[in-house]
Every structure is written in C-alpha cells, then in structure tokens.
Coordinates of C-alpha atoms and ligand atoms in Angstrom, one line a residue:
M1305 CA 25.6 -27.9 -41.6
A1306 CA 26.6 -28.2 -38.1
E1307 CA 29.5 -25.8 -36.9
T1308 CA 32.5 -27.0 -34.7
F1309 CA 32.8 -24.6 -31.6
K1310 CA 35.9 -24.0 -29.3
N1311 CA 36.9 -22.8 -25.6
F1312 CA 38.3 -19.5 -25.8
I1313 CA 40.8 -19.1 -23.4
G1314 CA 43.7 -16.3 -23.1
G1315 CA 43.1 -15.5 -26.7
E1316 CA 42.9 -18.2 -28.3
W1317 CA 40.5 -20.9 -29.5
V1318 CA 40.7 -24.2 -28.4
D1319 CA 39.7 -27.8 -27.4
A1320 CA 39.1 -29.1 -24.0
A1321 CA 41.8 -30.8 -22.7
S1322 CA 40.1 -34.1 -22.9
G1323 CA 39.0 -33.3 -26.7
K1324 CA 35.7 -34.4 -25.5
R1325 CA 32.5 -32.6 -27.2
F1326 CA 29.0 -32.2 -26.7
E1327 CA 26.2 -31.5 -29.4
N1328 CA 23.8 -28.7 -29.2
R1329 CA 20.8 -29.7 -30.8
N1330 CA 17.7 -27.0 -32.8
P1331 CA 14.6 -27.5 -30.1
A1332 CA 12.4 -27.0 -33.0
D1333 CA 13.8 -30.0 -35.0
W1334 CA 15.5 -32.1 -32.9
N1335 CA 17.5 -33.8 -36.2
E1336 CA 19.5 -30.9 -36.8
V1337 CA 22.9 -30.5 -34.7
V1338 CA 23.5 -26.5 -34.5
G1339 CA 27.6 -27.2 -33.8
T1340 CA 29.4 -29.2 -31.2
H1341 CA 31.4 -27.5 -28.4
P1342 CA 34.2 -28.6 -25.8
D1343 CA 32.5 -30.8 -23.2
S1344 CA 35.2 -29.4 -20.4
D1345 CA 36.5 -30.3 -16.9
A1346 CA 38.2 -28.6 -14.0
G1347 CA 41.3 -28.8 -16.0
D1348 CA 40.2 -26.6 -18.5
I1349 CA 38.7 -24.0 -16.0
E1350 CA 41.9 -23.8 -14.2
R1351 CA 43.6 -23.1 -17.6
A1352 CA 41.1 -20.1 -18.6
V1353 CA 41.3 -18.7 -14.5
L1354 CA 44.9 -18.4 -14.9
A1355 CA 44.7 -16.8 -18.1
A1356 CA 42.0 -14.1 -16.3
A1357 CA 44.5 -13.6 -13.2
K1358 CA 47.2 -13.1 -15.8
A1359 CA 45.3 -10.5 -17.8
F1360 CA 43.9 -8.8 -14.8
K1361 CA 47.5 -7.7 -13.8
T1362 CA 47.4 -5.3 -16.9
W1363 CA 44.0 -5.0 -17.8
R1364 CA 43.3 -3.2 -14.3
L1365 CA 45.7 -0.5 -15.5
V1366 CA 44.4 0.3 -19.0
P1367 CA 42.2 3.9 -18.2
A1368 CA 38.6 3.2 -18.2
P1369 CA 37.5 5.3 -21.1
K1370 CA 40.0 3.4 -23.0
R1371 CA 38.4 -0.3 -21.7
A1372 CA 35.1 1.4 -22.7
E1373 CA 36.5 2.1 -26.2
I1374 CA 36.9 -1.2 -26.9
L1375 CA 33.4 -2.2 -25.6
F1376 CA 31.7 0.6 -27.7
R1377 CA 33.4 -1.2 -30.8
A1378 CA 32.2 -4.3 -30.1
G1379 CA 28.8 -2.6 -29.6
Q1380 CA 29.4 -1.5 -32.8
I1381 CA 30.6 -5.5 -34.5
M1382 CA 27.1 -7.0 -32.4
A1383 CA 25.3 -4.4 -34.7
E1384 CA 26.6 -5.7 -38.0
R1385 CA 26.2 -8.6 -36.8
K1386 CA 22.7 -8.7 -35.4
E1387 CA 21.0 -10.8 -37.8
E1388 CA 23.4 -13.9 -38.2
L1389 CA 23.2 -13.9 -34.1
A1390 CA 19.7 -13.6 -33.7
R1391 CA 19.1 -16.7 -36.6
L1392 CA 21.8 -19.0 -34.7
M1393 CA 20.0 -18.1 -31.5
T1394 CA 16.7 -19.0 -33.1
R1395 CA 18.2 -22.2 -34.0
E1396 CA 19.6 -22.8 -30.6
M1397 CA 17.4 -22.1 -28.4
G1398 CA 13.8 -21.8 -30.4
K1399 CA 12.3 -18.3 -29.4
V1400 CA 10.7 -16.8 -32.7
L1401 CA 13.1 -14.2 -34.4
A1402 CA 11.7 -10.8 -33.5
E1403 CA 12.5 -12.4 -29.9
T1404 CA 16.1 -13.1 -30.3
R1405 CA 16.6 -10.3 -32.4
G1406 CA 15.5 -8.4 -29.3
D1407 CA 17.9 -10.7 -26.9
V1408 CA 21.0 -9.0 -29.3
Q1409 CA 19.4 -5.6 -29.6
E1410 CA 19.5 -5.8 -25.5
G1411 CA 23.1 -6.7 -25.9
I1412 CA 24.1 -4.1 -28.0
D1413 CA 22.3 -1.6 -26.1
T1414 CA 24.1 -3.1 -22.8
A1415 CA 27.8 -2.6 -24.8
F1416 CA 26.7 1.5 -25.4
Y1417 CA 25.6 2.3 -22.3
S1418 CA 28.1 -0.3 -19.7
A1419 CA 30.6 1.8 -22.6
G1420 CA 29.3 5.5 -21.4
E1421 CA 30.2 4.5 -18.1
G1422 CA 34.0 4.5 -18.8
R1423 CA 33.7 8.5 -18.8
R1424 CA 31.6 8.3 -15.4
M1425 CA 32.0 5.5 -13.2
Y1426 CA 31.6 8.8 -10.6
G1427 CA 33.3 7.9 -6.9
E1428 CA 32.3 10.7 -4.2
T1429 CA 34.3 13.8 -2.6
T1430 CA 32.7 15.2 0.4
N1431 CA 34.4 16.5 3.4
A1432 CA 36.5 15.6 6.0
E1433 CA 36.2 15.9 9.4
M1434 CA 39.5 17.3 10.4
P1435 CA 41.0 20.3 9.0
N1436 CA 43.5 20.0 6.1
K1437 CA 42.1 16.5 5.2
F1438 CA 40.8 15.7 1.7
A1439 CA 38.3 12.5 1.5
M1440 CA 36.9 10.8 -1.3
S1441 CA 35.7 7.1 -1.9
I1442 CA 37.0 5.7 -5.4
R1443 CA 35.7 2.5 -7.8
L1444 CA 38.4 -0.3 -8.3
P1445 CA 37.6 -3.4 -9.8
V1446 CA 37.0 -7.0 -8.2
G1447 CA 39.8 -9.2 -10.3
V1448 CA 38.2 -12.2 -11.8
C1449 CA 35.0 -12.8 -12.2
G1450 CA 33.1 -15.9 -13.1
M1451 CA 30.1 -15.9 -14.9
I1452 CA 27.1 -18.4 -15.0
T1453 CA 24.4 -17.9 -17.3
P1454 CA 20.9 -19.9 -18.5
W1455 CA 19.7 -20.4 -21.8
N1456 CA 17.1 -18.2 -21.6
F1457 CA 18.1 -15.0 -23.1
P1458 CA 21.5 -16.2 -24.3
M1459 CA 23.0 -12.9 -25.4
A1460 CA 21.4 -10.4 -23.3
I1461 CA 22.5 -11.9 -20.0
P1462 CA 26.0 -12.7 -20.5
T1463 CA 26.1 -8.9 -21.7
W1464 CA 24.5 -7.9 -18.4
K1465 CA 27.6 -9.4 -17.0
M1466 CA 30.3 -9.1 -19.1
F1467 CA 30.3 -6.0 -19.9
P1468 CA 29.8 -4.1 -16.9
A1469 CA 32.8 -6.4 -15.0
L1470 CA 34.9 -5.8 -18.3
V1471 CA 34.7 -1.4 -18.3
C1472 CA 35.0 -1.5 -14.4
G1473 CA 38.7 -3.4 -15.1
N1474 CA 38.0 -7.4 -14.3
T1475 CA 38.2 -10.2 -16.5
V1476 CA 35.8 -12.6 -16.7
V1477 CA 35.3 -16.7 -17.2
L1478 CA 32.3 -17.1 -19.2
K1479 CA 30.5 -21.0 -18.5
P1480 CA 27.3 -20.5 -20.2
A1481 CA 24.7 -23.0 -19.9
S1482 CA 24.7 -25.8 -22.3
D1483 CA 21.8 -25.3 -24.1
T1484 CA 23.3 -21.8 -25.8
P1485 CA 26.9 -22.6 -25.9
A1486 CA 26.9 -21.1 -29.4
T1487 CA 25.5 -17.9 -29.4
A1488 CA 27.9 -17.5 -26.4
A1489 CA 30.6 -18.6 -28.4
K1490 CA 29.7 -15.6 -31.1
L1491 CA 29.5 -12.8 -28.8
V1492 CA 33.0 -13.8 -27.5
G1493 CA 34.3 -13.6 -30.9
V1494 CA 32.7 -10.5 -31.4
L1495 CA 34.5 -9.4 -28.0
A1496 CA 37.9 -10.7 -29.7
D1497 CA 37.2 -8.9 -32.7
A1498 CA 36.6 -5.9 -30.8
G1499 CA 40.2 -6.0 -29.7
F1500 CA 40.1 -7.3 -25.6
P1501 CA 43.4 -8.5 -24.8
P1502 CA 44.3 -11.9 -25.0
G1503 CA 42.9 -13.6 -21.0
V1504 CA 40.4 -10.7 -20.2
V1505 CA 37.6 -12.6 -21.6
N1506 CA 37.8 -16.3 -21.2
L1507 CA 34.6 -18.8 -22.5
V1508 CA 34.7 -22.5 -21.1
T1509 CA 31.8 -24.5 -22.3
G1510 CA 29.8 -27.6 -20.3
G1511 CA 27.5 -29.1 -17.6
G1512 CA 27.0 -27.2 -14.8
G1513 CA 28.4 -29.2 -11.8
R1514 CA 31.8 -30.1 -14.3
V1515 CA 32.7 -26.8 -15.2
G1516 CA 30.6 -24.6 -12.8
T1517 CA 31.5 -25.8 -9.7
P1518 CA 35.8 -25.9 -10.5
L1519 CA 34.8 -21.9 -11.6
I1520 CA 32.7 -21.4 -8.5
E1521 CA 35.3 -23.5 -5.9
H1522 CA 39.0 -21.7 -7.5
P1523 CA 40.7 -19.3 -5.0
S1524 CA 41.6 -17.0 -7.8
V1525 CA 38.1 -16.4 -8.8
R1526 CA 36.9 -13.4 -6.6
L1527 CA 33.2 -13.4 -7.3
I1528 CA 30.7 -15.7 -9.1
S1529 CA 28.1 -13.7 -11.2
F1530 CA 24.6 -16.5 -11.5
T1531 CA 21.7 -16.3 -13.7
G1532 CA 19.2 -19.4 -13.1
S1533 CA 16.9 -21.3 -10.7
S1534 CA 16.7 -20.8 -7.5
E1535 CA 17.8 -24.5 -6.3
V1536 CA 21.5 -23.8 -7.8
G1537 CA 21.3 -20.1 -7.3
R1538 CA 21.1 -21.5 -3.1
R1539 CA 24.3 -24.0 -3.6
I1540 CA 26.2 -21.6 -5.1
A1541 CA 25.9 -18.7 -2.6
A1542 CA 26.5 -21.5 0.3
T1543 CA 29.9 -22.4 -1.5
C1544 CA 30.7 -18.6 -1.9
G1545 CA 29.4 -17.9 1.6
E1546 CA 31.7 -20.3 3.0
K1547 CA 34.8 -18.9 0.9
L1548 CA 33.8 -15.7 1.6
K1549 CA 33.4 -14.5 -2.5
L1550 CA 31.3 -12.0 -3.5
C1551 CA 27.8 -13.4 -5.0
S1552 CA 25.6 -11.7 -7.5
L1553 CA 22.3 -13.9 -8.0
E1554 CA 19.4 -13.3 -10.2
L1555 CA 17.1 -16.0 -9.7
G1556 CA 13.5 -17.5 -10.5
G1557 CA 10.1 -16.1 -10.1
K1558 CA 6.4 -16.2 -9.8
N1559 CA 5.4 -12.8 -11.5
P1560 CA 1.3 -11.6 -11.1
M1561 CA -0.5 -9.2 -13.5
I1562 CA -3.4 -7.5 -11.5
V1563 CA -6.2 -6.7 -13.9
M1564 CA -8.9 -4.1 -12.4
E1565 CA -11.8 -3.2 -13.5
D1566 CA -11.4 0.2 -14.3
A1567 CA -8.3 -1.0 -16.7
D1568 CA -8.4 -0.9 -20.5
L1569 CA -9.7 -4.4 -21.3
D1570 CA -8.2 -4.6 -24.6
L1571 CA -4.7 -3.7 -23.3
A1572 CA -4.4 -5.6 -20.5
L1573 CA -5.5 -8.5 -22.7
E1574 CA -2.9 -8.2 -25.3
G1575 CA -0.5 -7.7 -22.4
A1576 CA -1.3 -11.0 -21.0
L1577 CA -0.9 -12.8 -24.3
W1578 CA 2.7 -11.0 -24.7
G1579 CA 3.3 -11.9 -20.9
A1580 CA 2.4 -15.3 -20.5
F1581 CA 3.6 -16.5 -23.7
G1582 CA 5.9 -14.4 -25.3
T1583 CA 9.6 -16.8 -25.3
T1584 CA 7.3 -20.0 -24.7
G1585 CA 6.6 -18.3 -21.0
Q1586 CA 10.7 -19.1 -21.1
R1587 CA 11.0 -15.6 -19.2
C1588 CA 12.1 -15.2 -15.8
T1589 CA 9.3 -12.0 -15.9
A1590 CA 7.1 -14.3 -17.9
T1591 CA 3.4 -13.4 -16.6
S1592 CA 2.4 -16.7 -14.3
R1593 CA -0.2 -15.4 -12.9
I1594 CA -3.4 -13.1 -13.7
I1595 CA -5.1 -11.7 -11.1
L1596 CA -8.5 -10.7 -11.8
H1597 CA -11.4 -8.4 -10.4
E1598 CA -14.2 -10.4 -10.2
K1599 CA -16.4 -7.9 -12.1
I1600 CA -13.9 -8.3 -15.0
A1601 CA -12.7 -12.0 -14.6
D1602 CA -15.5 -14.3 -16.9
S1603 CA -15.2 -12.2 -20.0
F1604 CA -11.8 -11.7 -19.4
T1605 CA -10.6 -15.1 -19.4
E1606 CA -12.8 -16.4 -22.0
R1607 CA -10.9 -13.7 -24.4
L1608 CA -7.6 -14.5 -23.1
V1609 CA -8.4 -18.3 -23.8
E1610 CA -9.7 -17.9 -27.3
R1611 CA -7.2 -15.7 -28.3
A1612 CA -4.7 -18.8 -26.6
R1613 CA -5.5 -20.7 -28.9
K1614 CA -5.2 -19.1 -31.5
L1615 CA -1.7 -18.6 -31.2
R1616 CA 0.3 -20.0 -34.6
L1617 CA 3.2 -22.5 -32.9
G1618 CA 6.2 -22.8 -35.3
N1619 CA 9.8 -22.8 -36.0
G1620 CA 11.1 -19.3 -34.6
L1621 CA 12.5 -18.8 -38.4
E1622 CA 9.7 -18.9 -40.5
P1623 CA 7.7 -15.7 -40.8
G1624 CA 4.0 -16.5 -39.2
S1625 CA 5.6 -18.2 -36.1
E1626 CA 4.5 -16.3 -33.0
V1627 CA 5.4 -18.8 -30.1
G1628 CA 8.8 -21.5 -30.2
P1629 CA 9.4 -24.5 -28.9
L1630 CA 10.3 -24.9 -25.4
V1631 CA 14.3 -25.3 -25.4
N1632 CA 14.2 -29.2 -24.5
K1633 CA 12.7 -32.7 -23.7
G1634 CA 13.6 -32.0 -19.9
Q1635 CA 11.5 -28.9 -19.8
R1636 CA 8.7 -30.2 -21.9
E1637 CA 8.0 -32.8 -19.4
S1638 CA 8.7 -30.5 -16.5
V1639 CA 6.2 -28.1 -17.7
H1640 CA 4.0 -31.0 -18.7
G1641 CA 4.5 -32.3 -15.0
Y1642 CA 3.3 -29.1 -13.4
V1643 CA -0.2 -29.4 -15.6
Q1644 CA -0.8 -32.3 -14.2
I1645 CA -0.2 -31.3 -10.7
G1646 CA -2.4 -28.2 -11.5
L1647 CA -5.3 -30.9 -12.2
K1648 CA -4.3 -33.1 -9.3
D1649 CA -4.6 -29.9 -7.1
G1650 CA -8.2 -28.6 -8.3
A1651 CA -7.7 -26.2 -11.0
K1652 CA -9.3 -26.3 -14.3
L1653 CA -7.8 -26.6 -17.3
L1654 CA -9.4 -24.2 -20.0
T1655 CA -6.9 -24.6 -23.2
G1656 CA -3.9 -26.3 -23.8
G1657 CA -2.5 -28.8 -21.2
K1658 CA -0.3 -31.2 -23.7
A1659 CA 2.1 -31.4 -26.2
A1660 CA 1.2 -29.5 -29.6
A1661 CA 0.7 -31.5 -32.9
G1662 CA 0.5 -30.4 -36.4
P1663 CA 2.2 -30.3 -39.0
G1664 CA 5.8 -28.4 -38.7
L1665 CA 5.6 -29.1 -35.2
E1666 CA 6.6 -33.1 -35.4
N1667 CA 10.3 -32.7 -34.3
G1668 CA 10.2 -29.8 -31.6
W1669 CA 9.3 -29.3 -27.9
F1670 CA 6.2 -27.6 -28.5
Y1671 CA 3.6 -27.4 -26.3
E1672 CA 0.2 -25.6 -26.2
P1673 CA -0.3 -22.4 -24.4
T1674 CA -2.6 -23.3 -21.0
V1675 CA -4.3 -21.5 -18.6
F1676 CA -5.6 -22.6 -15.5
G1677 CA -8.9 -21.1 -13.9
S1678 CA -9.9 -21.7 -10.6
V1679 CA -6.5 -21.3 -9.2
T1680 CA -6.0 -20.8 -5.5
P1681 CA -3.2 -19.6 -3.4
G1682 CA -2.6 -22.5 -2.2
M1683 CA -2.2 -24.3 -5.3
R1684 CA 1.2 -25.5 -6.2
I1685 CA 0.9 -23.9 -10.0
A1686 CA 0.5 -20.7 -8.1
R1687 CA 3.6 -21.0 -6.0
E1688 CA 5.9 -22.5 -7.9
E1689 CA 7.7 -21.2 -10.9
I1690 CA 6.4 -23.5 -14.2
F1691 CA 8.9 -21.8 -16.5
G1692 CA 7.1 -22.8 -19.6
P1693 CA 3.5 -21.5 -21.4
V1694 CA 1.1 -22.0 -18.9
V1695 CA -0.6 -19.1 -16.4
A1696 CA -2.6 -19.5 -13.5
I1697 CA -5.9 -17.0 -13.2
L1698 CA -6.7 -16.4 -9.9
T1699 CA -9.6 -14.3 -9.0
V1700 CA -10.0 -11.1 -5.9
K1701 CA -12.9 -8.6 -5.1
S1702 CA -10.1 -5.4 -4.4
L1703 CA -7.2 -4.0 -4.8
E1704 CA -5.9 -5.1 -1.6
G1705 CA -7.0 -8.9 -2.0
A1706 CA -5.5 -8.6 -5.3
I1707 CA -2.0 -7.3 -3.7
E1708 CA -2.1 -9.5 -1.2
V1709 CA -2.2 -12.5 -4.0
A1710 CA 0.5 -10.7 -6.0
N1711 CA 2.7 -10.9 -2.4
D1712 CA 2.2 -14.4 -2.2
T1713 CA 4.7 -16.1 -3.1
D1714 CA 8.4 -16.7 -2.6
Y1715 CA 9.5 -14.9 -5.4
G1716 CA 9.4 -11.0 -5.8
L1717 CA 11.2 -10.0 -9.3
S1718 CA 8.1 -8.3 -11.9
S1719 CA 4.7 -7.5 -11.0
S1720 CA 2.5 -5.6 -13.6
I1721 CA -1.5 -3.6 -12.2
Y1722 CA -3.8 -2.9 -15.1
T1723 CA -6.1 0.0 -13.8
R1724 CA -6.7 3.8 -14.8
D1725 CA -7.3 4.8 -11.7
V1726 CA -3.3 6.7 -10.6
N1727 CA -4.1 6.0 -7.1
R1728 CA -4.6 2.4 -7.4
A1729 CA -1.5 2.5 -9.4
H1730 CA 0.4 4.5 -6.8
I1731 CA -0.3 1.6 -4.2
A1732 CA 0.7 -1.0 -6.3
I1733 CA 3.9 0.5 -6.6
R1734 CA 4.2 1.0 -3.1
D1735 CA 3.2 -2.4 -1.6
I1736 CA 3.9 -4.9 -4.0
E1737 CA 7.4 -7.0 -3.3
A1738 CA 8.5 -7.3 -6.1
G1739 CA 12.0 -5.7 -7.8
I1740 CA 9.9 -4.4 -11.0
T1741 CA 6.6 -3.0 -11.8
Y1742 CA 4.5 -2.1 -14.9
V1743 CA 1.7 0.3 -14.2
N1744 CA -0.8 -0.8 -18.2
G1745 CA 2.4 -3.1 -19.5
P1746 CA 2.9 -6.9 -19.0
T1747 CA 5.4 -8.0 -16.5
I1748 CA 7.9 -7.9 -19.4
G1749 CA 10.3 -5.4 -21.3
A1750 CA 12.9 -4.4 -18.7
E1751 CA 15.6 -1.3 -20.2
V1752 CA 19.3 -1.9 -19.9
H1753 CA 19.8 1.8 -18.2
L1754 CA 17.6 0.6 -15.6
P1755 CA 18.3 -1.4 -12.2
F1756 CA 17.0 -5.3 -12.8
G1757 CA 16.3 -7.7 -10.4
G1758 CA 13.6 -9.0 -7.6
V1759 CA 13.6 -9.3 -3.8
K1760 CA 12.9 -12.5 -1.8
D1761 CA 13.9 -15.8 -3.1
T1762 CA 14.6 -14.1 -7.0
G1763 CA 18.5 -13.1 -5.4
N1764 CA 20.6 -11.6 -3.0
G1765 CA 20.2 -8.1 -3.3
H1766 CA 22.2 -6.8 -5.9
R1767 CA 20.8 -5.3 -9.0
E1768 CA 21.9 -6.2 -12.6
S1769 CA 21.8 -3.0 -15.1
G1770 CA 21.3 0.2 -14.4
R1771 CA 24.1 2.0 -12.8
Q1772 CA 23.7 -0.1 -9.6
V1773 CA 25.3 -2.9 -11.2
L1774 CA 28.9 -0.9 -11.3
D1775 CA 28.3 -1.8 -6.9
V1776 CA 28.6 -6.0 -8.3
F1777 CA 31.5 -5.6 -9.9
S1778 CA 33.4 -2.7 -8.1
E1779 CA 34.9 -2.4 -4.5
W1780 CA 34.5 0.7 -2.6
K1781 CA 37.7 2.1 -1.4
S1782 CA 38.1 5.3 0.4
I1783 CA 40.8 7.8 0.5
Y1784 CA 41.9 10.2 3.3
V1785 CA 44.6 12.9 2.3
D1786 CA 46.5 14.8 5.2
Y1787 CA 48.2 17.7 4.4
S1788 CA 48.0 19.5 8.0
G1789 CA 51.5 18.3 8.6
K1790 CA 50.6 16.5 12.1
L1791 CA 49.2 13.8 13.5
Q1792 CA 45.3 14.5 13.6
K1793 CA 43.0 12.1 15.3
A1794 CA 39.8 11.5 13.7
Q1795 CA 36.6 11.2 16.3
I1796 CA 39.2 11.9 19.4
D1797 CA 40.9 15.5 18.5
D1798 CA 39.0 18.7 19.5
V1799 CA 38.3 20.9 16.3
E1800 CA 39.1 24.3 17.3
I1801 CA 36.8 26.8 15.8
Q1802 CA 38.2 30.2 15.9
Ligands
NAP181 P1 19.4 -23.4 -14.0 O1 19.0 -24.8 -14.2 O2 20.1 -23.1 -13.2 O3 20.9 -23.0 -14.8 C1 21.4 -22.1 -15.0 C2 23.4 -22.2 -15.5 O4 24.0 -23.0 -14.1 C3 23.6 -22.9 -16.7 O5 24.6 -22.5 -16.7 C4 23.9 -24.6 -16.0 O6 24.6 -25.1 -16.5 C5 24.2 -23.9 -14.9 N1 24.6 -25.0 -13.6 C6 23.6 -25.9 -13.3 N2 24.0 -26.6 -12.1 C7 25.2 -26.4 -11.8 C8 26.0 -26.7 -10.4 N3 25.6 -27.4 -9.7 N4 27.2 -25.4 -10.5 C9 27.4 -24.4 -11.2 N5 26.5 -24.4 -12.4 C10 25.6 -25.0 -12.4 O7 18.4 -22.5 -14.7 P2 18.1 -22.6 -16.2 O8 17.2 -24.1 -16.6 O9 19.2 -22.5 -17.5 O10 17.2 -21.3 -16.2 C11 16.1 -21.1 -16.1 C12 16.3 -20.6 -14.6 O11 17.1 -19.4 -14.6 C13 14.9 -19.9 -14.1 O12 14.4 -20.1 -12.6 C14 14.6 -18.7 -14.4 O13 13.8 -17.8 -13.4 C15 16.1 -18.2 -14.1 N6 16.3 -16.8 -14.5 C16 16.7 -15.6 -14.3 C17 16.6 -14.2 -14.6 C18 16.8 -13.5 -13.5 O14 17.4 -12.2 -13.9 N7 16.2 -13.2 -12.2 C19 16.7 -14.3 -15.8 C20 16.8 -15.3 -16.2 C21 16.7 -16.7 -15.7 P3 24.2 -25.7 -17.8 O15 23.3 -26.0 -18.1 O16 25.6 -27.1 -18.2 O17 23.3 -27.3 -17.1

C-alpha cells in the first residue's frame, strides 16, 4: 500500500501549501508506488527556514551534552527500527537488503559517534604573548544549515550531515533526493520521536530546482551542505560564493583499484566484484577503473568476467539477490549511453552492456554487470563518472605507471591497491591523489569515525565524518581575557623579562 508522506516544518507534519504531490516508485517493480510526497516550492522552504531560524535562538543555548543525549536516543530508535527502515529503503532505492541494513547501520554509528562529541567538541587553550592574559578558542554553531542529499545512501548521507550539525547547535532544513524521500521522512520521524524540539529539524521534499534553489538562496540559511553530482555542486558553489555562504561539497568519483602482480589475486577478485557491482555501481566510491599489472591482466580479467556473469540480479528484498536495479529510467539510459560511448571509443565489451532480462526483472531498471577491456586513459569511460555497474580495465607495466593512470582523472575520492609489498603500498598511499586509499581492500567501505571526502573535482576541501566534520558545522571564536588591569598592545608592547 502506498503511504502518504508529509513535510516536517516547525514540529508539524504538513502538506505542501499548494497541495501538490509526487509519486515515489520501486525501481525493482515500477508498478509499485511506495508512497506519495509533497511537491513543495519556495513558499514551503520559506516556512521551513523561518521555523529553523526561530528554533536556532534557543537550540544554540542548549548545552552540547544535552543535545547529544537526544541524538543518542535517536540512534537507539534507529537501531530498534533498523529492519523496517532497511526494507523501505530497498523498496524505494533498489539496493539489496544487506546493503540497506548497512546504510541504516552507518546512520546508527554516526548517531552514537556524533553524540560522543557532545562531551568533547574541544576548543584549544594556549598561551597569550602578553603577561596576565589568557587565550583560548571555542566552537560556536553556524545557524540554519540547508542540506541537499542524493539517493544512493538515503539514510547514511543525511545523518552524516544532520547529526554533527545538530550536536554543534545548528538547526536544519533537509531537502532529500526525489528518488528517496521516504527514508528521509522516516529518519526525520525518528528525530522527532527522540525529542528534538520543534523547528530544530525540518524536512521539505520536491525537485532540485524548485526546492533546492530557494533553500540555497535564502538569506537566513548560513550554510549549504551538498552531496551529489559535480555538475550541480559547481552551480551551488557559485551561488554560495556570490552570497558569501559557507558551502561544503561532496561530489563524484572515478575510483581506481590497482592490482599488482604480487597481489593475493583471489582477494583482489572478491574486492573488484564488490567494489564495482555493489549498490549496482551507484556509489560515489564505486570501483570504476581496475588497473592491472600486465603480468596478471589476462588471467584476472578472464576470472572477473566469469564471476560478473554469474552475479544474481533481482529485487533486493529477495534473499538470493546480489545486485539490485538502477534507481530509475534516466539512470539506466545514462549508463547505457556510456556503454555506447565506450564502444565508439574502441573499448572491448567483455560482458554485459545491455538491460538485464529474465524472470523477475521485467518491471525493473536492471542492467547487466558490464566489463570493458582494452580501455585507454583518454577514453571517456576511463575519465567520467558512469554511476552504474560498468567497470573499465586498464593495463600497466609498473607501479609508477599504475599511479599515473590512477591520477589521470578530474576526480579524487577513493582508491585502492592490492599488493603484498609494503614498500609499494606506502608509495601508493603517498602518491595517489585521493581522499581515501585502501590497501588490500576495495574502494568502498568507509567507517564513520574517519574523515570522508576527496580532492580535485570531488569536493571543495571539506570532510564529512570523523571529528573533521565539526569544522564544517561550527565557527571558531578566539577569546582573549586580559587580567593585567592595563591596556596591553599585542605586537607593539615590549614584554619586560625580570
Ligand atoms: P544530483 O543530481 O546532483 O542530485 C543531488 C541532490 O541535488 C538531489 O537532492 C537533487 O534533487 C538536488 N538537485 C538537483 N539539481 C539541483 C539544483 N539545481 N539545485 C539544488 N539542488 C539540486 O546527484 P544524484 O544523481 O542524486 O547523486 C549521484 C551523484 O552524487 C554522483 O555524482 C555521486 O558520485 C555523488 N555522490 C557523492 C558522494 C560523496 O560523498 N562524495 C556520496 C554519494 C553520492 P532531485 O533529486 O529532486 O533532483
């Protein structure tokens, strides 16, 4: 049965003022309407931002350990509802149940980790250069934070943003992806049940242009935290730049996995399959380039193709399914478009390359796991993010050559190297241009207590997760307390040493 969802503004579940709604369909069975959601506009954003601005006046004064207690309760409620949340997420987004459980777990981990910050959130005390003077720096909240999130991690990504922002004392207006608004609504329901006061967390659903743009442009929104494509991120950064708003961007990836000839090849094969085809390749950290040493290239490719052909596609709620559908029709068309580009550019299609057919797949956006060989670094399928189950194989003669190919992209999110040689591993750690490097693991699998983000076109220098995320959601204030009883001039007065 399709559920009727609402916006959450100022502590109330409300429809869009226009009364308009949009449908959210199951990508594994497009006949199933998972729910309908408010199709909001600038007026709804206005109400949500005003509610958040009003709530900020009191929320900022709640002691951080108290804010954290509410967040801790939210983590407990998410743990109780984990299965229900995961099943809904599979229905609206498509990835298999084991993965949606992982997505919810990441949110739970983030809740408990961020709640811990309520009793840390350290500033610094240091020495003043003048006598009888005290110096320290503290973190203060930013204000109303606008958050715009993608559909591939419908629970984890909103929690990465909201939880540290809330514990820092900010208030939030969340605009989730239109493909996954149901998980976002359930998450906001958890936060309401946990006891966040009215207006501290607000949810407004609707299209990127109609809802996202007024949120970004609103003068009372001090910070925009965005995860999504580099194309949209660039536009958001330009608007925030013009309006001098704080802006944190987590964008695309074209993540390389290097496999050297000395590697444990069985392990590398398992990693390649999981990295390339997990979440149907729709991860910002998906392994989209496999860079093989020439000595093992043919045999490794043969084994990868054989295993890719055997992956079981299906509805993510069915126990045997290993790979779910793509998220929607447009995504399938885009992935297929890249396959045509690869063929035109001269790459060799080794398996896949078409919509998947078969029992149970008739009404879903399924696509065959696809492997391209004979790929060269200049080809578009080696350079552009495809965001689907398509992997490009490139061959190299040395570690130096592998790193050069790995870095030959505009992106720099995740990366990996398989080798048994500790010297090679450390050279890769030092020289690969990416925010994350895995040694003997695939390009996916980040943990919430380490910083997450990338270099080059993957972002604008910020990190989510880890304690580094606090720098996004707080402003530093430096404090000088002079207890000398006289005017002391820094850099000018000479301090007498007796
Ligand atoms: P997207 O098209 O950029 O959309 C992301 C969000 O932005 C959605 O909520 C979307 O709303 C909204 N949006 C679209 N156009 C907008 C506009 N003009 N103004 C304001 N908001 C706008 O990306 P996606 O297809 O959802 O997600 C895939 C991308 O996200 C990939 O590039 C992937 O690499 C990246 N990603 C990065 C990370 C990371 O941490 N680095 C993590 C996950 C995903 P609608 O849904 O309503 O269009």
